[in-house]
Amino acid sequence: MHVSRLFIHPIKSCASLAVEHMEVRARGPHADRRWMLVDESGRFVTGRKLAPMVRLRAAPIPAGLQLGWDAETMRIAEPGGEHGRLQVTVWKSEVDAALADPAVSSWISERLGAPLRLVFMDARSERWASPERAGPGQPVSFADGYPYLMFGESALDAMNARIDPPVPAEAFRPNIVVAGNAAHAEDGWQRLRIGSISFRQTKPCVRCVFTTVDPQRGERRPDGEPLKSLRGYRLAEDGVLFGVNLVAESSGIIRLGDPVEVLDQ
């Protein structure tokens, strides 16, 4: 087995960015979900509510991001507190985040058609994953719950055999995609090693309506896929399951093509 694809999502719920290597850190991949859009009350906004968010591109640059919307681009700097701070809400978490330049938030708001503010998780920001699943003191970014998300190419292929047109991997917002395993074999992997770095599974990932948003068009699919098909064979007590959440047990770099070894099932 080996790593076939790697993704980061610099701004939560915005476009996925395919990368050739990934710096593994405790909080999550370097530059993954450290930025987030919030509404006027400071509550997080995602593609579940605002589907066009997936059309907003972001790529990390030194001490900032390069944003893209259609043919437009903009470079922005990581805020250092000069624009103030805001207590923001991500599910049940409260996070002290740094506000980005208001001009950037206005630029984004105009393109997405909603009043939004861009915030950044800097060195002062703290957020912790569920200790029941991840263990005590496990930091996490603005990701929904856990630092890493992984699934297998074969699981995607098995699902897409039921769907026309097929759904791309990006619709599931993964960090790591693995090739060479049986469909959904990752469900049973408790610990694994990718290259030289070990990971531990926290729980299977429960899927929501965000998976029905076309990553290219920024619109929900009218046929309700892939949830419609997944409910037929991946429905569990908690909901529709696809992929697994992970925490890293060590740090370093993983790359496309790195071997994947199951350590504990």
Coordinates of C-alpha atoms in Angstrom, one line a residue:
M1 CA 0.0 0.0 0.0
H2 CA 1.1 3.6 -0.6
V3 CA 0.0 7.2 -0.4
S4 CA -1.7 8.1 -3.7
R5 CA -2.9 11.7 -2.9
L6 CA -2.3 14.4 -0.3
F7 CA -4.5 17.5 0.4
I8 CA -4.5 20.5 2.6
H9 CA -7.3 23.0 3.0
P10 CA -5.8 26.3 4.0
I11 CA -9.1 27.9 4.7
K12 CA -11.7 25.7 6.4
S13 CA -14.4 24.6 3.8
C14 CA -12.7 26.4 0.9
A15 CA -11.0 24.7 -2.0
S16 CA -8.8 21.7 -1.5
L17 CA -5.1 22.0 -2.5
A18 CA -3.3 18.9 -3.7
V19 CA 0.3 18.7 -2.5
E20 CA 3.2 16.4 -3.2
H21 CA 4.4 16.3 0.5
M22 CA 2.9 17.2 3.8
E23 CA 4.5 18.3 7.0
V24 CA 2.9 16.3 9.8
R25 CA 2.3 18.2 13.0
A26 CA 0.3 17.4 16.2
R27 CA -2.4 20.0 15.3
G28 CA -2.7 18.7 11.8
P29 CA -0.8 19.2 8.5
H30 CA 1.2 22.4 8.2
A31 CA -1.1 25.1 6.7
D32 CA -4.2 23.0 7.0
R33 CA -7.4 24.7 8.3
R34 CA -5.5 27.4 10.2
W35 CA -7.8 30.0 8.6
M36 CA -11.6 30.1 8.8
L37 CA -14.5 32.3 7.8
V38 CA -17.0 33.3 10.5
D39 CA -20.3 35.2 10.5
E40 CA -21.0 38.5 12.3
S41 CA -21.5 36.6 15.6
G42 CA -18.1 34.8 15.3
R43 CA -19.7 31.4 14.5
F44 CA -17.9 29.3 11.8
V45 CA -19.3 29.2 8.3
T46 CA -18.9 26.1 6.1
G47 CA -19.9 24.8 2.7
R48 CA -22.8 23.1 4.4
K49 CA -24.5 26.5 4.5
L50 CA -22.5 28.4 1.8
A51 CA -21.7 26.0 -1.0
P52 CA -19.7 28.6 -3.2
M53 CA -17.0 28.6 -0.5
V54 CA -15.4 25.7 -2.3
R55 CA -14.6 28.0 -5.2
L56 CA -12.4 30.2 -3.0
R57 CA -8.8 29.0 -3.5
A58 CA -6.0 29.5 -1.0
A59 CA -2.4 28.5 -1.2
P60 CA 0.2 29.0 1.5
I61 CA 3.0 31.5 0.9
P62 CA 5.6 32.7 3.4
A63 CA 3.7 34.2 6.3
G64 CA 0.4 34.4 4.4
L65 CA -1.8 33.1 1.7
Q66 CA -2.5 33.7 -1.9
L67 CA -6.2 33.8 -2.5
G68 CA -7.9 33.1 -5.8
W69 CA -11.5 33.6 -7.2
D70 CA -11.9 32.8 -10.8
A71 CA -9.2 34.9 -12.5
E72 CA -8.7 37.2 -9.6
T73 CA -5.9 36.7 -7.1
M74 CA -4.8 38.5 -3.8
R75 CA -1.9 38.0 -1.5
I76 CA -2.6 38.4 2.3
A77 CA -0.4 38.3 5.3
E78 CA -0.9 36.3 8.5
P79 CA -2.3 38.8 11.1
G80 CA -0.3 39.5 14.1
G81 CA -3.0 41.0 16.2
E82 CA -2.9 44.4 14.5
H83 CA -6.6 44.0 13.4
G84 CA -7.8 42.8 16.7
R85 CA -8.9 39.4 18.0
L86 CA -12.2 37.6 18.1
Q87 CA -13.7 34.7 20.1
V88 CA -14.9 32.3 17.5
T89 CA -17.1 29.2 17.7
V90 CA -16.3 25.9 15.9
W91 CA -19.0 23.4 16.9
K92 CA -18.6 23.3 20.7
S93 CA -15.2 24.9 20.8
E94 CA -14.4 28.5 21.6
V95 CA -11.2 29.8 20.1
D96 CA -9.4 33.1 20.5
A97 CA -8.4 33.9 16.9
A98 CA -6.6 36.8 15.2
L99 CA -8.7 38.8 12.8
A100 CA -7.4 39.3 9.2
D101 CA -7.3 42.6 7.5
P102 CA -10.9 43.9 7.2
A103 CA -10.2 44.7 3.5
V104 CA -9.6 41.0 2.8
S105 CA -12.8 40.0 4.6
S106 CA -14.7 42.5 2.5
W107 CA -13.2 41.1 -0.7
I108 CA -14.2 37.6 0.3
S109 CA -17.7 38.7 1.4
E110 CA -18.4 40.4 -1.9
R111 CA -17.5 37.3 -3.8
L112 CA -19.5 34.9 -1.6
G113 CA -22.4 37.3 -1.2
A114 CA -22.5 37.1 2.6
P115 CA -21.1 39.2 5.5
L116 CA -18.0 37.2 6.6
R117 CA -14.8 37.8 8.5
L118 CA -11.6 35.9 8.0
V119 CA -9.7 34.7 11.1
F120 CA -6.4 33.0 11.7
M121 CA -5.3 30.4 14.3
D122 CA -2.0 31.9 15.5
A123 CA 0.4 30.9 18.3
R124 CA -2.0 32.3 20.9
S125 CA -5.0 30.2 19.6
E126 CA -5.7 27.0 21.4
R127 CA -8.2 24.2 20.5
W128 CA -8.4 20.6 21.7
A129 CA -9.8 17.5 20.2
S130 CA -12.3 15.3 22.2
P131 CA -10.2 13.7 24.9
E132 CA -12.5 10.7 24.9
R133 CA -11.4 9.8 21.4
A134 CA -8.1 11.6 20.8
G135 CA -6.7 11.4 24.3
P136 CA -5.9 14.4 26.7
G137 CA -4.1 17.4 25.4
Q138 CA -4.5 16.7 21.7
P139 CA -4.4 20.0 19.7
V140 CA -6.4 20.4 16.6
S141 CA -6.9 23.1 14.0
F142 CA -10.2 24.5 12.8
A143 CA -10.9 21.0 11.3
D144 CA -14.3 19.7 12.4
G145 CA -13.0 17.4 15.1
Y146 CA -9.6 15.7 14.5
P147 CA -6.2 16.6 12.9
Y148 CA -6.2 14.2 10.0
L149 CA -8.7 12.5 7.7
M150 CA -7.8 9.4 5.5
F151 CA -9.6 7.0 3.2
G152 CA -8.7 4.5 0.5
E153 CA -8.9 4.9 -3.3
S154 CA -10.7 1.6 -3.4
A155 CA -13.5 3.0 -1.1
L156 CA -13.9 5.9 -3.5
D157 CA -13.9 3.6 -6.5
A158 CA -16.5 1.3 -5.0
M159 CA -18.8 4.2 -4.3
N160 CA -18.3 5.8 -7.7
A161 CA -19.3 2.5 -9.4
R162 CA -22.8 3.3 -8.1
I163 CA -22.8 7.0 -9.1
D164 CA -22.9 8.9 -12.4
P165 CA -21.1 11.3 -12.7
P166 CA -18.5 10.2 -10.2
V167 CA -17.6 12.1 -7.1
P168 CA -14.0 13.4 -6.8
A169 CA -11.9 12.7 -3.7
E170 CA -12.0 16.4 -2.9
A171 CA -15.7 16.2 -2.0
F172 CA -14.7 14.3 1.1
R173 CA -12.1 16.7 2.2
P174 CA -9.3 14.2 2.9
N175 CA -5.7 14.8 3.9
I176 CA -4.4 11.4 3.0
V177 CA -5.6 9.0 0.3
V178 CA -4.2 5.5 0.3
A179 CA -4.0 3.0 -2.7
G180 CA -3.6 -0.7 -2.6
N181 CA -6.0 -1.7 0.2
A182 CA -9.4 -3.3 0.0
A183 CA -12.5 -1.0 0.0
H184 CA -13.0 0.4 3.5
A185 CA -10.2 -1.8 5.0
E186 CA -9.0 1.4 6.8
D187 CA -12.1 1.2 9.1
G188 CA -10.2 -1.5 11.0
W189 CA -6.8 0.1 11.2
Q190 CA -6.2 1.2 14.7
R191 CA -2.6 2.2 14.1
L192 CA -0.6 2.6 10.9
R193 CA 2.7 4.0 9.7
I194 CA 3.1 6.2 6.7
G195 CA 6.7 6.5 5.7
S196 CA 8.4 6.9 9.1
I197 CA 5.4 8.5 10.9
S198 CA 2.9 6.6 12.9
F199 CA -0.8 7.5 13.2
R200 CA -3.6 6.3 15.5
Q201 CA -7.3 6.2 14.5
T202 CA -9.7 8.1 16.7
K203 CA -13.0 7.2 15.0
P204 CA -14.7 6.7 11.6
C205 CA -15.8 9.9 9.9
V206 CA -19.5 10.6 9.8
R207 CA -20.5 12.3 6.6
C208 CA -22.9 15.2 6.1
V209 CA -24.5 17.2 3.3
F210 CA -21.2 19.0 2.5
T211 CA -20.2 15.9 0.5
T212 CA -23.0 16.7 -2.0
V213 CA -21.4 20.0 -3.0
D214 CA -19.6 19.8 -6.4
P215 CA -16.0 21.0 -5.6
Q216 CA -15.7 22.7 -9.0
R217 CA -19.1 24.4 -9.4
G218 CA -19.8 25.3 -5.8
E219 CA -23.3 23.9 -5.9
R220 CA -25.1 21.0 -4.3
R221 CA -25.7 18.1 -6.6
P222 CA -29.5 17.8 -7.3
D223 CA -29.3 14.0 -7.1
G224 CA -28.1 14.0 -3.5
E225 CA -25.0 12.0 -4.2
P226 CA -22.9 10.6 -2.8
L227 CA -24.9 10.5 0.4
K228 CA -27.9 8.9 -1.4
S229 CA -25.8 5.9 -2.4
L230 CA -23.7 5.7 0.7
R231 CA -26.9 5.4 2.9
G232 CA -27.6 2.1 1.1
Y233 CA -24.4 0.4 2.3
R234 CA -22.5 2.6 4.8
L235 CA -25.2 3.7 7.2
A236 CA -24.3 3.1 10.8
E237 CA -25.9 4.1 14.1
D238 CA -24.0 7.4 14.1
G239 CA -24.7 8.2 10.4
V240 CA -23.1 7.6 7.0
L241 CA -19.4 6.6 7.5
F242 CA -16.7 7.2 5.0
G243 CA -13.0 7.4 5.9
V244 CA -11.3 7.6 9.3
N245 CA -10.1 10.4 11.6
L246 CA -6.5 10.1 12.8
V247 CA -4.0 11.7 15.2
A248 CA -0.3 11.7 14.5
E249 CA 2.0 9.9 17.0
S250 CA 5.1 11.6 15.7
S251 CA 6.1 14.4 13.3
G252 CA 8.0 14.8 10.1
I253 CA 7.3 14.7 6.3
I254 CA 5.1 12.3 4.3
R255 CA 5.2 12.2 0.5
L256 CA 3.2 10.8 -2.4
G257 CA 4.3 7.2 -2.9
D258 CA 5.3 6.6 0.7
P259 CA 4.6 3.1 1.9
V260 CA 1.6 2.5 4.3
E261 CA 1.9 -0.2 6.9
V262 CA -0.8 -1.4 9.3
L263 CA 0.6 -1.7 12.8
D264 CA -2.5 -2.7 14.7
Q265 CA -6.0 -3.8 13.7

